[in-house]
């Protein structure tokens, strides 16, 4: 039997998992709650967003690539970054032409719908 600590919705459970043979049926083992781990420190306040046109995430996903840097001049419709959602890669395009004032995300970060990815001025 192997023992694991599993955390679900902030509550930690001590779980015992029994290995069975290939044919195997074995009775399941109930999980017993254990003392909850201390709450994580609150996240740092998000960086202030520069004034200008905000480029936002159209859907939740993971940032795979950032195609521009702060100070770059972009055209309307130019790809700003690549967002992976539901195993598909989606370009997030500039809504207007201008200069990139800030990049508010990093490669590999998870974003929610409406998160500000960049600001164009």
JSON list of C-alpha atoms in Angstrom, two decimals:
[
{"chain": "A", "resi": 1, "resn": "UNK", "atom": "CA", "xyz": [0.00, 0.00, 0.00]},
{"chain": "A", "resi": 2, "resn": "UNK", "atom": "CA", "xyz": [1.32, 3.46, -0.90]},
{"chain": "A", "resi": 3, "resn": "UNK", "atom": "CA", "xyz": [0.41, 6.66, 0.95]},
{"chain": "A", "resi": 4, "resn": "UNK", "atom": "CA", "xyz": [0.03, 10.08, -0.66]},
{"chain": "A", "resi": 5, "resn": "UNK", "atom": "CA", "xyz": [-0.93, 13.56, 0.55]},
{"chain": "A", "resi": 6, "resn": "UNK", "atom": "CA", "xyz": [-3.44, 15.10, -1.87]},
{"chain": "A", "resi": 7, "resn": "UNK", "atom": "CA", "xyz": [-4.70, 18.71, -1.68]},
{"chain": "A", "resi": 8, "resn": "UNK", "atom": "CA", "xyz": [-8.13, 19.50, -3.13]},
{"chain": "A", "resi": 9, "resn": "UNK", "atom": "CA", "xyz": [-9.63, 23.00, -2.85]},
{"chain": "A", "resi": 10, "resn": "UNK", "atom": "CA", "xyz": [-7.18, 23.87, -0.09]},
{"chain": "A", "resi": 11, "resn": "UNK", "atom": "CA", "xyz": [-7.98, 20.81, 2.05]},
{"chain": "A", "resi": 12, "resn": "UNK", "atom": "CA", "xyz": [-5.25, 18.18, 2.44]},
{"chain": "A", "resi": 13, "resn": "UNK", "atom": "CA", "xyz": [-6.10, 14.46, 2.49]},
{"chain": "A", "resi": 14, "resn": "UNK", "atom": "CA", "xyz": [-3.91, 11.52, 3.49]},
{"chain": "A", "resi": 15, "resn": "UNK", "atom": "CA", "xyz": [-4.71, 8.84, 0.89]},
{"chain": "A", "resi": 16, "resn": "UNK", "atom": "CA", "xyz": [-3.68, 5.19, 0.92]},
{"chain": "A", "resi": 17, "resn": "UNK", "atom": "CA", "xyz": [-3.62, 3.44, -2.46]},
{"chain": "A", "resi": 18, "resn": "UNK", "atom": "CA", "xyz": [-3.57, -0.32, -2.63]},
{"chain": "A", "resi": 19, "resn": "UNK", "atom": "CA", "xyz": [-1.86, -2.04, -5.54]},
{"chain": "A", "resi": 20, "resn": "UNK", "atom": "CA", "xyz": [-3.73, -4.97, -7.10]},
{"chain": "A", "resi": 21, "resn": "UNK", "atom": "CA", "xyz": [-2.78, -7.83, -9.35]},
{"chain": "A", "resi": 22, "resn": "UNK", "atom": "CA", "xyz": [-3.53, -7.78, -13.10]},
{"chain": "A", "resi": 23, "resn": "UNK", "atom": "CA", "xyz": [-6.88, -9.56, -12.64]},
{"chain": "A", "resi": 24, "resn": "UNK", "atom": "CA", "xyz": [-7.49, -7.63, -9.62]},
{"chain": "A", "resi": 25, "resn": "UNK", "atom": "CA", "xyz": [-10.30, -6.51, -7.59]},
{"chain": "A", "resi": 26, "resn": "UNK", "atom": "CA", "xyz": [-9.54, -5.04, -4.22]},
{"chain": "A", "resi": 27, "resn": "UNK", "atom": "CA", "xyz": [-11.63, -3.04, -1.79]},
{"chain": "A", "resi": 28, "resn": "UNK", "atom": "CA", "xyz": [-11.09, 0.72, -2.04]},
{"chain": "A", "resi": 29, "resn": "UNK", "atom": "CA", "xyz": [-9.57, 2.52, 0.93]},
{"chain": "A", "resi": 30, "resn": "UNK", "atom": "CA", "xyz": [-11.30, 5.61, 2.29]},
{"chain": "A", "resi": 31, "resn": "UNK", "atom": "CA", "xyz": [-9.39, 8.88, 2.53]},
{"chain": "A", "resi": 32, "resn": "UNK", "atom": "CA", "xyz": [-9.00, 10.59, 5.89]},
{"chain": "A", "resi": 33, "resn": "UNK", "atom": "CA", "xyz": [-8.66, 14.37, 6.12]},
{"chain": "A", "resi": 34, "resn": "UNK", "atom": "CA", "xyz": [-5.50, 15.66, 7.80]},
{"chain": "A", "resi": 35, "resn": "UNK", "atom": "CA", "xyz": [-4.59, 19.06, 9.15]},
{"chain": "A", "resi": 36, "resn": "UNK", "atom": "CA", "xyz": [-4.72, 21.67, 6.44]},
{"chain": "A", "resi": 37, "resn": "UNK", "atom": "CA", "xyz": [-1.46, 23.18, 5.29]},
{"chain": "A", "resi": 38, "resn": "UNK", "atom": "CA", "xyz": [-0.98, 26.86, 6.10]},
{"chain": "A", "resi": 39, "resn": "UNK", "atom": "CA", "xyz": [-2.50, 29.19, 3.54]},
{"chain": "A", "resi": 40, "resn": "UNK", "atom": "CA", "xyz": [-0.15, 30.48, 0.87]},
{"chain": "A", "resi": 41, "resn": "UNK", "atom": "CA", "xyz": [0.96, 34.08, 1.03]},
{"chain": "A", "resi": 42, "resn": "UNK", "atom": "CA", "xyz": [-1.24, 36.42, -1.00]},
{"chain": "A", "resi": 43, "resn": "UNK", "atom": "CA", "xyz": [-0.04, 37.03, -4.55]},
{"chain": "A", "resi": 44, "resn": "UNK", "atom": "CA", "xyz": [1.80, 40.24, -5.28]},
{"chain": "A", "resi": 45, "resn": "UNK", "atom": "CA", "xyz": [-0.32, 43.06, -6.63]},
{"chain": "A", "resi": 46, "resn": "UNK", "atom": "CA", "xyz": [-0.36, 43.09, -10.44]},
{"chain": "A", "resi": 47, "resn": "UNK", "atom": "CA", "xyz": [1.91, 45.61, -12.10]},
{"chain": "A", "resi": 48, "resn": "UNK", "atom": "CA", "xyz": [0.15, 48.80, -13.14]},
{"chain": "A", "resi": 49, "resn": "UNK", "atom": "CA", "xyz": [-1.00, 48.80, -16.75]},
{"chain": "A", "resi": 50, "resn": "UNK", "atom": "CA", "xyz": [0.37, 51.56, -19.00]},
{"chain": "A", "resi": 51, "resn": "UNK", "atom": "CA", "xyz": [-2.04, 53.97, -20.67]},
{"chain": "A", "resi": 52, "resn": "UNK", "atom": "CA", "xyz": [-2.95, 53.03, -24.23]},
{"chain": "A", "resi": 53, "resn": "UNK", "atom": "CA", "xyz": [-4.85, 50.34, -26.11]},
{"chain": "A", "resi": 54, "resn": "UNK", "atom": "CA", "xyz": [-4.91, 47.11, -24.15]},
{"chain": "A", "resi": 55, "resn": "UNK", "atom": "CA", "xyz": [-4.36, 43.79, -25.91]},
{"chain": "A", "resi": 56, "resn": "UNK", "atom": "CA", "xyz": [-6.36, 41.23, -23.92]},
{"chain": "A", "resi": 57, "resn": "UNK", "atom": "CA", "xyz": [-6.60, 37.44, -23.92]},
{"chain": "A", "resi": 58, "resn": "UNK", "atom": "CA", "xyz": [-9.68, 36.35, -25.89]},
{"chain": "A", "resi": 59, "resn": "UNK", "atom": "CA", "xyz": [-9.90, 33.07, -23.94]},
{"chain": "A", "resi": 60, "resn": "UNK", "atom": "CA", "xyz": [-8.15, 31.30, -21.08]},
{"chain": "A", "resi": 61, "resn": "UNK", "atom": "CA", "xyz": [-4.95, 29.49, -22.00]},
{"chain": "A", "resi": 62, "resn": "UNK", "atom": "CA", "xyz": [-1.15, 29.40, -21.82]},
{"chain": "A", "resi": 63, "resn": "UNK", "atom": "CA", "xyz": [1.22, 31.88, -23.46]},
{"chain": "A", "resi": 64, "resn": "UNK", "atom": "CA", "xyz": [3.50, 29.89, -25.80]},
{"chain": "A", "resi": 65, "resn": "UNK", "atom": "CA", "xyz": [5.43, 32.75, -27.38]},
{"chain": "A", "resi": 66, "resn": "UNK", "atom": "CA", "xyz": [5.71, 36.53, -27.29]},
{"chain": "A", "resi": 67, "resn": "UNK", "atom": "CA", "xyz": [6.37, 37.92, -30.77]},
{"chain": "A", "resi": 68, "resn": "UNK", "atom": "CA", "xyz": [7.18, 41.56, -29.87]},
{"chain": "A", "resi": 69, "resn": "UNK", "atom": "CA", "xyz": [9.22, 43.50, -27.29]},
{"chain": "A", "resi": 70, "resn": "UNK", "atom": "CA", "xyz": [8.63, 46.75, -25.45]},
{"chain": "A", "resi": 71, "resn": "UNK", "atom": "CA", "xyz": [9.44, 49.62, -27.81]},
{"chain": "A", "resi": 72, "resn": "UNK", "atom": "CA", "xyz": [8.62, 47.73, -31.02]},
{"chain": "A", "resi": 73, "resn": "UNK", "atom": "CA", "xyz": [6.32, 49.39, -33.55]},
{"chain": "A", "resi": 74, "resn": "UNK", "atom": "CA", "xyz": [3.43, 47.15, -34.61]},
{"chain": "A", "resi": 75, "resn": "UNK", "atom": "CA", "xyz": [0.83, 47.30, -37.36]},
{"chain": "A", "resi": 76, "resn": "UNK", "atom": "CA", "xyz": [-2.86, 46.70, -36.83]},
{"chain": "A", "resi": 77, "resn": "UNK", "atom": "CA", "xyz": [-3.48, 42.95, -37.00]},
{"chain": "A", "resi": 78, "resn": "UNK", "atom": "CA", "xyz": [0.16, 41.99, -36.32]},
{"chain": "A", "resi": 79, "resn": "UNK", "atom": "CA", "xyz": [0.64, 39.00, -34.00]},
{"chain": "A", "resi": 80, "resn": "UNK", "atom": "CA", "xyz": [1.63, 40.09, -30.47]},
{"chain": "A", "resi": 81, "resn": "UNK", "atom": "CA", "xyz": [1.80, 36.64, -28.87]},
{"chain": "A", "resi": 82, "resn": "UNK", "atom": "CA", "xyz": [0.71, 33.01, -29.29]},
{"chain": "A", "resi": 83, "resn": "UNK", "atom": "CA", "xyz": [-1.91, 31.65, -26.89]},
{"chain": "A", "resi": 84, "resn": "UNK", "atom": "CA", "xyz": [-2.52, 27.91, -26.56]},
{"chain": "A", "resi": 85, "resn": "UNK", "atom": "CA", "xyz": [-6.11, 27.04, -25.70]},
{"chain": "A", "resi": 86, "resn": "UNK", "atom": "CA", "xyz": [-7.68, 23.59, -25.95]},
{"chain": "A", "resi": 87, "resn": "UNK", "atom": "CA", "xyz": [-4.55, 22.25, -27.70]},
{"chain": "A", "resi": 88, "resn": "UNK", "atom": "CA", "xyz": [-4.77, 24.90, -30.44]},
{"chain": "A", "resi": 89, "resn": "UNK", "atom": "CA", "xyz": [-2.31, 27.72, -31.03]},
{"chain": "A", "resi": 90, "resn": "UNK", "atom": "CA", "xyz": [-4.00, 31.11, -31.49]},
{"chain": "A", "resi": 91, "resn": "UNK", "atom": "CA", "xyz": [-2.30, 34.36, -32.51]},
{"chain": "A", "resi": 92, "resn": "UNK", "atom": "CA", "xyz": [-3.35, 37.33, -30.39]},
{"chain": "A", "resi": 93, "resn": "UNK", "atom": "CA", "xyz": [-3.21, 40.30, -32.76]},
{"chain": "A", "resi": 94, "resn": "UNK", "atom": "CA", "xyz": [-2.73, 44.03, -32.22]},
{"chain": "A", "resi": 95, "resn": "UNK", "atom": "CA", "xyz": [-6.08, 45.85, -32.39]},
{"chain": "A", "resi": 96, "resn": "UNK", "atom": "CA", "xyz": [-4.35, 49.01, -33.66]},
{"chain": "A", "resi": 97, "resn": "UNK", "atom": "CA", "xyz": [-1.04, 50.30, -34.96]},
{"chain": "A", "resi": 98, "resn": "UNK", "atom": "CA", "xyz": [1.41, 51.87, -32.54]},
{"chain": "A", "resi": 99, "resn": "UNK", "atom": "CA", "xyz": [4.35, 51.34, -30.23]},
{"chain": "A", "resi": 100, "resn": "UNK", "atom": "CA", "xyz": [4.40, 48.52, -27.65]},
{"chain": "A", "resi": 101, "resn": "UNK", "atom": "CA", "xyz": [4.39, 50.30, -24.27]},
{"chain": "A", "resi": 102, "resn": "UNK", "atom": "CA", "xyz": [4.38, 47.20, -22.06]},
{"chain": "A", "resi": 103, "resn": "UNK", "atom": "CA", "xyz": [4.25, 43.41, -22.11]},
{"chain": "A", "resi": 104, "resn": "UNK", "atom": "CA", "xyz": [2.22, 42.17, -19.15]},
{"chain": "A", "resi": 105, "resn": "UNK", "atom": "CA", "xyz": [2.78, 38.42, -19.45]},
{"chain": "A", "resi": 106, "resn": "UNK", "atom": "CA", "xyz": [5.58, 35.89, -19.86]},
{"chain": "A", "resi": 107, "resn": "UNK", "atom": "CA", "xyz": [6.12, 32.69, -21.84]},
{"chain": "A", "resi": 108, "resn": "UNK", "atom": "CA", "xyz": [4.53, 29.73, -20.09]},
{"chain": "A", "resi": 109, "resn": "UNK", "atom": "CA", "xyz": [2.16, 31.78, -17.96]},
{"chain": "A", "resi": 110, "resn": "UNK", "atom": "CA", "xyz": [-1.50, 30.83, -17.68]},
{"chain": "A", "resi": 111, "resn": "UNK", "atom": "CA", "xyz": [-3.95, 33.65, -18.46]},
{"chain": "A", "resi": 112, "resn": "UNK", "atom": "CA", "xyz": [-7.68, 34.10, -18.05]},
{"chain": "A", "resi": 113, "resn": "UNK", "atom": "CA", "xyz": [-10.13, 35.66, -20.49]},
{"chain": "A", "resi": 114, "resn": "UNK", "atom": "CA", "xyz": [-9.67, 39.44, -20.52]},
{"chain": "A", "resi": 115, "resn": "UNK", "atom": "CA", "xyz": [-6.20, 39.43, -18.97]},
{"chain": "A", "resi": 116, "resn": "UNK", "atom": "CA", "xyz": [-4.09, 42.33, -20.29]},
{"chain": "A", "resi": 117, "resn": "UNK", "atom": "CA", "xyz": [-1.25, 40.82, -22.32]},
{"chain": "A", "resi": 118, "resn": "UNK", "atom": "CA", "xyz": [0.25, 44.03, -23.71]},
{"chain": "A", "resi": 119, "resn": "UNK", "atom": "CA", "xyz": [-0.43, 47.74, -24.13]},
{"chain": "A", "resi": 120, "resn": "UNK", "atom": "CA", "xyz": [0.01, 49.64, -27.40]},
{"chain": "A", "resi": 121, "resn": "UNK", "atom": "CA", "xyz": [0.24, 53.43, -27.47]}
]
